[in-house]
mmCIF file of C-alpha atoms and ligand atoms in Angstrom:
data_model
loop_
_atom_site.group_PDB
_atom_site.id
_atom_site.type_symbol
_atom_site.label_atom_id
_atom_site.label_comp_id
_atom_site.label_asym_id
_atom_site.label_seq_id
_atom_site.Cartn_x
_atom_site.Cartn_y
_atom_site.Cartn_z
ATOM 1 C CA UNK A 1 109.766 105.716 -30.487
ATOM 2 C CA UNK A 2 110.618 109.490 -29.385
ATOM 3 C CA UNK A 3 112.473 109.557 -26.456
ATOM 4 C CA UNK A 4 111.527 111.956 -23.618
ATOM 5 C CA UNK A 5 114.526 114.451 -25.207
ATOM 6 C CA UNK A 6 113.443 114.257 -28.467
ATOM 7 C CA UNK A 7 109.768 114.889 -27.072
ATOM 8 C CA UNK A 8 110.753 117.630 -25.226
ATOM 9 C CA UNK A 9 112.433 119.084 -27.856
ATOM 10 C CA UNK A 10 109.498 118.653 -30.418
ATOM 11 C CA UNK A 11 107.158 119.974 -27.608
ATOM 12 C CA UNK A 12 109.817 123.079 -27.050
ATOM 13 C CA UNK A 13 110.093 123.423 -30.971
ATOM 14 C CA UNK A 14 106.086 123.900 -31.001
ATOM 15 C CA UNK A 15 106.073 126.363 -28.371
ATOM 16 C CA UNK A 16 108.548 128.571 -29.856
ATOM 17 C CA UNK A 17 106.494 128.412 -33.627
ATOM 18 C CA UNK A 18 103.256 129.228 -31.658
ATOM 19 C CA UNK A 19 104.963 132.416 -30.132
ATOM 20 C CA UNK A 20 106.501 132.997 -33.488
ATOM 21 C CA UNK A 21 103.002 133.026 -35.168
ATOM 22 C CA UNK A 22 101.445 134.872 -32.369
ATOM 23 C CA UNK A 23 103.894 137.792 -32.779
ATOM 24 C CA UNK A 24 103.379 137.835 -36.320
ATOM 25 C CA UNK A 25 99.838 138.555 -36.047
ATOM 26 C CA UNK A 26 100.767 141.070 -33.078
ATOM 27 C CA UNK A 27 98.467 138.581 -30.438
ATOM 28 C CA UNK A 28 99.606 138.725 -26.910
ATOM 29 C CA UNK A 29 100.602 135.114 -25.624
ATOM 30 C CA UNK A 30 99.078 135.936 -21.713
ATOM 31 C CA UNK A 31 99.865 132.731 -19.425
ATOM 32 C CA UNK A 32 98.518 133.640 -15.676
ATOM 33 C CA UNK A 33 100.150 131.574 -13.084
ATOM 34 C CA UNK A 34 97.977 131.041 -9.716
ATOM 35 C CA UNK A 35 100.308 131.927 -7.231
ATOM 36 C CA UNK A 36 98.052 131.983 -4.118
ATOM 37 C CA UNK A 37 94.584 130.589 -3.791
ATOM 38 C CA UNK A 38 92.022 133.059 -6.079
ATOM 39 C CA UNK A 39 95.146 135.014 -7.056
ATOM 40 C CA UNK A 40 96.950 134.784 -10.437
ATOM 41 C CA UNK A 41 100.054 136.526 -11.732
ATOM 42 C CA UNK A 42 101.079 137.191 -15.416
ATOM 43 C CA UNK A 43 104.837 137.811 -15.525
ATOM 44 C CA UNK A 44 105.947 139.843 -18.074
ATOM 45 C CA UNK A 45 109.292 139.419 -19.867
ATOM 46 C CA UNK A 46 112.346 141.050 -18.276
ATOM 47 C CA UNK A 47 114.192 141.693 -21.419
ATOM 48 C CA UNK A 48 114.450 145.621 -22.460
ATOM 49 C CA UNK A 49 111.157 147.016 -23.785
ATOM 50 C CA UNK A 50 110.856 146.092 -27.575
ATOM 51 C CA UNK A 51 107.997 146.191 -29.956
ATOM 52 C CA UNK A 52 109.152 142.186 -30.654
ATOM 53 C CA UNK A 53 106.984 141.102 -27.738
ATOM 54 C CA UNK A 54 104.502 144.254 -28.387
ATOM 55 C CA UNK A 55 105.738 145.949 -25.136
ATOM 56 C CA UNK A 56 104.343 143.132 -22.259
ATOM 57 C CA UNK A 57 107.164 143.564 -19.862
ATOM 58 C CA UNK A 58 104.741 144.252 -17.030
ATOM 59 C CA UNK A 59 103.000 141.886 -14.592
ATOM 60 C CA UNK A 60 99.699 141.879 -13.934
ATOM 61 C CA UNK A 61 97.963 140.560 -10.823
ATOM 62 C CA UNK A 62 94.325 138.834 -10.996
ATOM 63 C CA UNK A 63 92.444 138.363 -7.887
ATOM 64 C CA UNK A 64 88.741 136.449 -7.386
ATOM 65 C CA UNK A 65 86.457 139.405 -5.946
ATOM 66 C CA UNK A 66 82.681 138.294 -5.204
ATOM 67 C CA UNK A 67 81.170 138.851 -8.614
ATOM 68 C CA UNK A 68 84.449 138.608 -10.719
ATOM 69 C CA UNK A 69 87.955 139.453 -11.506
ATOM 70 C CA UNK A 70 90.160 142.424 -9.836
ATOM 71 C CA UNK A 71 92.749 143.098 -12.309
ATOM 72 C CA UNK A 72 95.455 145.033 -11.279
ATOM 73 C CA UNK A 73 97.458 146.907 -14.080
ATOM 74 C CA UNK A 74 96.199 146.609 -18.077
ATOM 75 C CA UNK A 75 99.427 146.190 -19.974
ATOM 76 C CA UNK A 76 100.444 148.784 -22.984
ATOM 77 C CA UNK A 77 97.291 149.096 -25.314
ATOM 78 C CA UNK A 78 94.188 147.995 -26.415
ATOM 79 C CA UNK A 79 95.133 144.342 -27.410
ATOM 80 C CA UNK A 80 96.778 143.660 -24.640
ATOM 81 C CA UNK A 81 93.627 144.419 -22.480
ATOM 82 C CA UNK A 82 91.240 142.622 -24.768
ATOM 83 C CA UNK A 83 93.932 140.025 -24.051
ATOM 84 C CA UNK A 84 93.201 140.248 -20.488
ATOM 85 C CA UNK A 85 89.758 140.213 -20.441
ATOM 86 C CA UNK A 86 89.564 137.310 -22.890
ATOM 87 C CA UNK A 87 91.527 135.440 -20.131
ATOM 88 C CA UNK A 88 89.349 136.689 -17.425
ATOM 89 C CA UNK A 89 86.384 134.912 -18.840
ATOM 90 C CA UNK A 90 88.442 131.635 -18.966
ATOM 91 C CA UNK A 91 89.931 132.195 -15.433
ATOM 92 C CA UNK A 92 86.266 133.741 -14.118
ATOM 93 C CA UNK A 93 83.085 133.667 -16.297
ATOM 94 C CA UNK A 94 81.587 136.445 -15.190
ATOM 95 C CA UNK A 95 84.349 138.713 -16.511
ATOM 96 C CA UNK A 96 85.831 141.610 -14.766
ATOM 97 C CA UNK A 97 84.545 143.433 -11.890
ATOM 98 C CA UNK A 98 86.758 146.162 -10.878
ATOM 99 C CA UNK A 99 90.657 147.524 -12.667
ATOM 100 C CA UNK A 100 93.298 149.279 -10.256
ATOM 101 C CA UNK A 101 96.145 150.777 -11.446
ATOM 102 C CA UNK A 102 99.425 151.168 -9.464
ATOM 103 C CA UNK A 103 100.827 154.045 -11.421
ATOM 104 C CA UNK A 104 100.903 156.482 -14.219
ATOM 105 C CA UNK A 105 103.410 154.701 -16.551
ATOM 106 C CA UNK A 106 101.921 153.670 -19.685
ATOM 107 C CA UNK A 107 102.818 149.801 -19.859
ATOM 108 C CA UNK A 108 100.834 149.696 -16.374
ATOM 109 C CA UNK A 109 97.712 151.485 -17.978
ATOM 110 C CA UNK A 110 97.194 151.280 -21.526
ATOM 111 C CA UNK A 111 94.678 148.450 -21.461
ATOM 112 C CA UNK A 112 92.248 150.133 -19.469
ATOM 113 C CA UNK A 113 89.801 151.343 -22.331
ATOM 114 C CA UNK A 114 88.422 147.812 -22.656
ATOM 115 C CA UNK A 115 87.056 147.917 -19.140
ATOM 116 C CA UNK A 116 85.731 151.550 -19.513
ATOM 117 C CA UNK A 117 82.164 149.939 -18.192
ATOM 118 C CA UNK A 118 83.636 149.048 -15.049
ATOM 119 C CA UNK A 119 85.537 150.790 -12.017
ATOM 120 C CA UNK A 120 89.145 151.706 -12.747
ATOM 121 C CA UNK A 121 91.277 152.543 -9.058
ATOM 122 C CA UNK A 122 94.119 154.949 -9.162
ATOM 123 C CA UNK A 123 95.610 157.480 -6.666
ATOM 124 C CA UNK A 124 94.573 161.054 -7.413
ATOM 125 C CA UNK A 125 97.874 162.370 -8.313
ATOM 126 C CA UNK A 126 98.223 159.262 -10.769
ATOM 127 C CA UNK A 127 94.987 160.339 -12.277
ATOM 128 C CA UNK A 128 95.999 163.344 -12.952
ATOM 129 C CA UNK A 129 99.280 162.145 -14.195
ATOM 130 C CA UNK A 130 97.585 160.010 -16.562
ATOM 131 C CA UNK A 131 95.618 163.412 -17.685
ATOM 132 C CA UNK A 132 98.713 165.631 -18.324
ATOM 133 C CA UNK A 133 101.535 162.735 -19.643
ATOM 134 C CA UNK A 134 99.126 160.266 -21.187
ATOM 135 C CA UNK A 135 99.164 161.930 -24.832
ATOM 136 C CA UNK A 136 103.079 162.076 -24.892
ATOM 137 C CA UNK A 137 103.293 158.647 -23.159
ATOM 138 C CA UNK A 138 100.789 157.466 -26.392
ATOM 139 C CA UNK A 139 102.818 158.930 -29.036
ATOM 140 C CA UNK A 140 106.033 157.413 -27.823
ATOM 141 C CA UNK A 141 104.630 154.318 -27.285
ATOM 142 C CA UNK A 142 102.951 154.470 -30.812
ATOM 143 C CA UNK A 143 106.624 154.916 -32.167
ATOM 144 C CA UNK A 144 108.112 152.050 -30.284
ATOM 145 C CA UNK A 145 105.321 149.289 -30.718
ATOM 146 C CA UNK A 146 103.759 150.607 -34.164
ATOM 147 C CA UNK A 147 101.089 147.798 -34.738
ATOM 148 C CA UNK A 148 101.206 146.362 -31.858
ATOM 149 C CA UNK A 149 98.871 149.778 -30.356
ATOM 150 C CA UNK A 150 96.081 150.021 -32.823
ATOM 151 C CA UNK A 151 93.150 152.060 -31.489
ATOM 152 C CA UNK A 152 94.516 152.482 -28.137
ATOM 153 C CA UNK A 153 93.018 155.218 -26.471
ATOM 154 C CA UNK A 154 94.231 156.837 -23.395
ATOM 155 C CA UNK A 155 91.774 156.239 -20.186
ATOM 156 C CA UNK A 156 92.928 157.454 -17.143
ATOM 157 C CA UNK A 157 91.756 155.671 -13.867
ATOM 158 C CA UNK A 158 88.338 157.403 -13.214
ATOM 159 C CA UNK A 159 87.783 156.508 -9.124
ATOM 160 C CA UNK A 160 90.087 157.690 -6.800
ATOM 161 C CA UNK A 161 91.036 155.283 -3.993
ATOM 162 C CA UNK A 162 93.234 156.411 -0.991
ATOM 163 C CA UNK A 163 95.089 154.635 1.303
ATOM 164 C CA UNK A 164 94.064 152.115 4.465
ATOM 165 C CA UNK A 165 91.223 149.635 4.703
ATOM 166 C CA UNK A 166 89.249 149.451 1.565
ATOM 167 C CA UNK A 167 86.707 146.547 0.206
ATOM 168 C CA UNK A 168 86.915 146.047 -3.439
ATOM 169 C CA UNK A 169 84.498 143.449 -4.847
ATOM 170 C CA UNK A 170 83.840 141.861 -1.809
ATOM 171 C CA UNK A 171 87.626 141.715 -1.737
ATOM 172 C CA UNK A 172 89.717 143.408 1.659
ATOM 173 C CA UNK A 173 92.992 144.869 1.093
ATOM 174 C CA UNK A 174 94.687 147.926 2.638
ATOM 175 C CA UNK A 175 96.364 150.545 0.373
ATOM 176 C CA UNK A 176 99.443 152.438 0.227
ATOM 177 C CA UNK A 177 99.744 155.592 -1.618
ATOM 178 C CA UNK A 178 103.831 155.702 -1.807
ATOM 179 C CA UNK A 179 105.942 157.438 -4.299
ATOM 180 C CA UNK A 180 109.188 157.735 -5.638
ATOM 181 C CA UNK A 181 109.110 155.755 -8.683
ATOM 182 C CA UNK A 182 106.220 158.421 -9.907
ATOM 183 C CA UNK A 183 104.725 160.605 -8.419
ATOM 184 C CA UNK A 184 102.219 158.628 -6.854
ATOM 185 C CA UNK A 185 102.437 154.775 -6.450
ATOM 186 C CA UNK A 186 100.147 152.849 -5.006
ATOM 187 C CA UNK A 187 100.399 148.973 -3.317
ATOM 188 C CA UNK A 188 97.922 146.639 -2.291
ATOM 189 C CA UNK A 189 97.751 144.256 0.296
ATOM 190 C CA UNK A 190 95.365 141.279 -0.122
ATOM 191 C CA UNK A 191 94.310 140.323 3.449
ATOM 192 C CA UNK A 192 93.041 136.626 2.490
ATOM 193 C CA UNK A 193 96.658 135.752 0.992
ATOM 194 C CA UNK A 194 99.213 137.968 2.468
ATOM 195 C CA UNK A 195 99.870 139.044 -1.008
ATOM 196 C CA UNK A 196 101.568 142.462 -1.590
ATOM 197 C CA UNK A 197 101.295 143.724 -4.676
ATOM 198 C CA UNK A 198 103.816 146.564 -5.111
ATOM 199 C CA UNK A 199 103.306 148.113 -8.443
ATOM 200 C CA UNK A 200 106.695 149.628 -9.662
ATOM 201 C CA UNK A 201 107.985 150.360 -6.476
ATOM 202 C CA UNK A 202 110.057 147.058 -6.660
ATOM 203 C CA UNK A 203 111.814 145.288 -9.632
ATOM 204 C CA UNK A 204 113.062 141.763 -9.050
ATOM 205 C CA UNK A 205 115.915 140.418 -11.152
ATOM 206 C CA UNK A 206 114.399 143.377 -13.777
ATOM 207 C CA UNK A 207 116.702 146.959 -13.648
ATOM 208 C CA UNK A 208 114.205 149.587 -12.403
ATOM 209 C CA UNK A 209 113.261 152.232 -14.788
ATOM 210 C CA UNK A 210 114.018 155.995 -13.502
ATOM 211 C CA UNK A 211 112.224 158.667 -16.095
ATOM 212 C CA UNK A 212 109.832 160.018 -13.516
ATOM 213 C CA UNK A 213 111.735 158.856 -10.435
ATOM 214 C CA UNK A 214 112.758 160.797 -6.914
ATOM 215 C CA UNK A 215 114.977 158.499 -5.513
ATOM 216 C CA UNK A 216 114.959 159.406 -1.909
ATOM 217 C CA UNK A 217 111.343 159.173 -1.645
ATOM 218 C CA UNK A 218 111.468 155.600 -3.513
ATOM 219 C CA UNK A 219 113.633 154.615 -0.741
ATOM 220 C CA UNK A 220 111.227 155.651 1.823
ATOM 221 C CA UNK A 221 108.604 154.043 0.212
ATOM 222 C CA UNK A 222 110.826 150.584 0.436
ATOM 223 C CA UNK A 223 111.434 151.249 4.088
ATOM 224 C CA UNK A 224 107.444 151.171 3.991
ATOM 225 C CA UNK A 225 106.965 148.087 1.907
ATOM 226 C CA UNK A 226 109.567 146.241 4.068
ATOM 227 C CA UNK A 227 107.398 146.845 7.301
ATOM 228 C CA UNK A 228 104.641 145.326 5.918
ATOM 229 C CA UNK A 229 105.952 141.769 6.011
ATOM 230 C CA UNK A 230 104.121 140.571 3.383
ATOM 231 C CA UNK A 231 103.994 136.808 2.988
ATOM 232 C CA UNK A 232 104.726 137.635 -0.716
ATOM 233 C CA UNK A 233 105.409 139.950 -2.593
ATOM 234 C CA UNK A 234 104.415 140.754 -6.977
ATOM 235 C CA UNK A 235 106.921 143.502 -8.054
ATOM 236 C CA UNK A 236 106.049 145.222 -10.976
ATOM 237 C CA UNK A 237 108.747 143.265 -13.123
ATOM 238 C CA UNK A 238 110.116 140.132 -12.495
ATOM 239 C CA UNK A 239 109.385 136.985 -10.903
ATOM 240 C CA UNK A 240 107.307 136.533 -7.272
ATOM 241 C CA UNK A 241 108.866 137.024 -4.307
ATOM 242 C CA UNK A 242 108.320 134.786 -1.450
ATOM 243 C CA UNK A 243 112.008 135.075 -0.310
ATOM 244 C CA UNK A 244 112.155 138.578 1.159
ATOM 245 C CA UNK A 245 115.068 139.131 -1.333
ATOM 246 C CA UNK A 246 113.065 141.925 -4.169
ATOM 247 C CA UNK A 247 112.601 144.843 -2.009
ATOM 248 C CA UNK A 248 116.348 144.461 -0.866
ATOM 249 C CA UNK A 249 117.270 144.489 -4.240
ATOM 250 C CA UNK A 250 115.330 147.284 -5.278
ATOM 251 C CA UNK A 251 116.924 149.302 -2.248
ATOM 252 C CA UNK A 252 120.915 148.294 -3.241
ATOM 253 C CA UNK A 253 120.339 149.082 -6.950
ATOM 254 C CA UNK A 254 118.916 152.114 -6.076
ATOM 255 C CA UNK A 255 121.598 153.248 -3.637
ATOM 256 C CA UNK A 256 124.310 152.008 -5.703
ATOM 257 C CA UNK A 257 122.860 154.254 -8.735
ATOM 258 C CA UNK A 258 122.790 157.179 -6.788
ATOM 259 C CA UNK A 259 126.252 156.899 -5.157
ATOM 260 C CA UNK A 260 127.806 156.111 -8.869
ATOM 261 C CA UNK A 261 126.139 159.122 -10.100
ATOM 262 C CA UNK A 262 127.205 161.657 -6.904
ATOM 263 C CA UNK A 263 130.840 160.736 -6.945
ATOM 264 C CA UNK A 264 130.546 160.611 -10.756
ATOM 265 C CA UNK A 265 129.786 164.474 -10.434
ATOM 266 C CA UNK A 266 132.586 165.225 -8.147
ATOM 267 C CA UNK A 267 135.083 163.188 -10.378
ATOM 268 C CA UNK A 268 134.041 165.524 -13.502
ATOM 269 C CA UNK A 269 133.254 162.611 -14.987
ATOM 270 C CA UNK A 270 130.176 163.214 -18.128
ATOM 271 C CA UNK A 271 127.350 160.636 -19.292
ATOM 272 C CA UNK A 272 129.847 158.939 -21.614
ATOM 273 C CA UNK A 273 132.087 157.834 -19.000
ATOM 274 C CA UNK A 274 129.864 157.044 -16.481
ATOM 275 C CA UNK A 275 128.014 154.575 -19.267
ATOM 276 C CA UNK A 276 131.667 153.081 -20.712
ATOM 277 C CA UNK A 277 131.685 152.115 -16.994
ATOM 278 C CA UNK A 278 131.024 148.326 -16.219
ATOM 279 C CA UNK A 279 127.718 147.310 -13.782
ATOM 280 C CA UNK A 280 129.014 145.244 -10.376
ATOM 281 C CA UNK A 281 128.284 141.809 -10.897
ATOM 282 C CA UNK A 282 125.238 141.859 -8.728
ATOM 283 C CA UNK A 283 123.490 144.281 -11.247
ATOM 284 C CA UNK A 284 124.867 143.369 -14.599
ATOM 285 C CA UNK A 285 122.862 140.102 -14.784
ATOM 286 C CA UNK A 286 119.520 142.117 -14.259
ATOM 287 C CA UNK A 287 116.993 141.967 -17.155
ATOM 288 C CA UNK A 288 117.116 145.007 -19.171
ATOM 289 C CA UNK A 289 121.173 146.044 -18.723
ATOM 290 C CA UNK A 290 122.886 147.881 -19.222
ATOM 291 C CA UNK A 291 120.164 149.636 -21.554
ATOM 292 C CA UNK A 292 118.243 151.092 -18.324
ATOM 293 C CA UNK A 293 121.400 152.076 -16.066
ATOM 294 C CA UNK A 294 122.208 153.977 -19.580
ATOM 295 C CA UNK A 295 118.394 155.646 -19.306
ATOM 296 C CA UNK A 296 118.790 156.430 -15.789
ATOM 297 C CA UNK A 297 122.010 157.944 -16.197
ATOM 298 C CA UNK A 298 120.328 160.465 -19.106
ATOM 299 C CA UNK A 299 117.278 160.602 -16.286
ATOM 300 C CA UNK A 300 119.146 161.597 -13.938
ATOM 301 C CA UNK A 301 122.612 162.877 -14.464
ATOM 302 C CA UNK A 302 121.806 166.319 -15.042
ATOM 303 C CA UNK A 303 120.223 167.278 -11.956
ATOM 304 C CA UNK A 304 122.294 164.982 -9.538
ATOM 305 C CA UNK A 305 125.527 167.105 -11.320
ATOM 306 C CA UNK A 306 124.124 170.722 -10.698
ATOM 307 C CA UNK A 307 123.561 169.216 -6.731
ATOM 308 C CA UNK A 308 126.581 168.042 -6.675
ATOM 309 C CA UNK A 309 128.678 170.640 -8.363
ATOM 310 C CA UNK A 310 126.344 173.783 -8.040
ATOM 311 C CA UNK A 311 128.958 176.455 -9.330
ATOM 312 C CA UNK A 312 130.501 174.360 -11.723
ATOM 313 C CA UNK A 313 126.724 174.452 -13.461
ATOM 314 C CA UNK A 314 126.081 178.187 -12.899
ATOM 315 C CA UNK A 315 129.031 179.080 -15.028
HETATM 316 ZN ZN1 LIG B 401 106.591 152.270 -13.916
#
């Protein structure tokens, strides 16, 4: 007779040889967790971006509109959407009824060609973000994921929304159009749930990626989040928040990163030094370090060194 170990273990072993075969035939393993009632959440990993798990670091949040599913985000290609709206039907038989995307980046928006018959949300600077980087964005992420991006085509959100009080399938939320982490970022709040879905704006347990970031603005844009009060909260990466704790954390890693880099510049110290350096505790256990406090520092060195030490850089 198996005891409940040995069960366990056989049930664990079966898991992992399922997501073993699943990567080998590049099929995206999406597992949406209802976190609030006619809202779902699928967490993506927090390890650093690799082509291993085909690039689904991102969440994704589902909510029950009046005819179907909202989705908001589509993941990093064309599989990974047909992924989604495979799962949709289960969740929701009559499919998807409107997209939104929070942001430019293309993990966030690279699934959207599979619902190119329905409305796709994004900010109008995101839009034409998606216009002007979406070509680089595809190449790079053709590079990284190979296989895993077959036929992915880039589709940039085609309605613009704008912030306050808007109805989406029957669905109320109101709408933020921040920035800081892009150039335009949008979050939702769900009225029926309390749910505030930030989009990239906040990273939970995840270290926040910087390659199209303006720090000071991001923090403004957390001072706005914050007043909101949501009763929780779906960062972009990581886990839900129903502690109050991810926008916090968001705030400290970013503050920390940009005092490391100023008095960086005024030691003399370069790159190397700065990434020989050793994370505080509170950041080193993060998903995704030290490889993304090495990105930011490439990100963002330069410019923080000629602000800091203006004739130094003129020479
Ligand atoms: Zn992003």
């Amino acid at each position: 007779m198996l005891t409940r170990r040995t069960a366990l273990g056989l049930l664990g072993a079966s898991a992992f040889a399922t997501r073993v075969a699943a990567e080998a035939r590049h099929v995206y393993d999406l597992r949406p967790v209802q976190i609030a009632e006619g809202v779902w959440m699928i967490e993506g990993a927090t390890e650093y971006f690799t082509d291993k798990i085909g690039g689904a670091i991102v969440n994704i949040a589902l909510l029950k509109g009046a005819t179907g599913l909202i989705v908001i985000d589509t993941g990093p290609s064309r599989r990974y959407g047909e992924a989604l709206a495979g799962l949709a039907r289960q969740l929701d038989i009559r499919g998807v009824s409107a997209v939104v995307n929070t942001h430019h980046h293309p993990d966030h928006f690279f699934g959207n060609q599979v619902f190119a018959g329905t409305p796709i949300f994004g900010l109008g600077e995101t839009q034409s973000a998606a216009f002007e980087e979406g070509d680089a964005f595809a190449d790079n992420m053709y590079r990284l994921l190979g296989d895993w991006m077959r036929g992915t085509e880039v589709v940039p959100p085609g309605q613009v929304i704008e912030g306050g009080d808007v109805e989406i399938d029957g669905r109320r939320f109101t709408t933020f159009p921040l920035g800081g982490h892009t150039v335009a970022d949008l979050a939702l709040l769900d009225h029926a749930t309390g749910t505030l879905v930030a989009g990239d704006l906040v990273f939970y347990d995840r270290a926040p990626t910087t390659p199209s970031a303006d720090l000071a603005r991001w923090q403004t844009s957390l001072d706005a989040l914050e007043g909101i009060g949501a009763a929780q909260l779906v960062p972009g990466h990581g886990p839900v928040d129903r502690d109050r704790k991810a926008i916090a954390q968001t705030r400290a890693y970013l503050t920390w990163l940009d005092g490391t880099l100023r008095s960086g510049a005024r030691e003399g110290l370069d790159m190397i030094d700065l990434m020989q350096a050793p994370l505080p505790p509170e950041f080193a256990g993060m998903g995704a370090q030290p490889q993304e406090y090495h990105r930011s520092i490439s990100h963002l060195f330069p410019e923080i060194e000629r602000q800091e030490l203006p004739l130094a850089s003129s020479l």
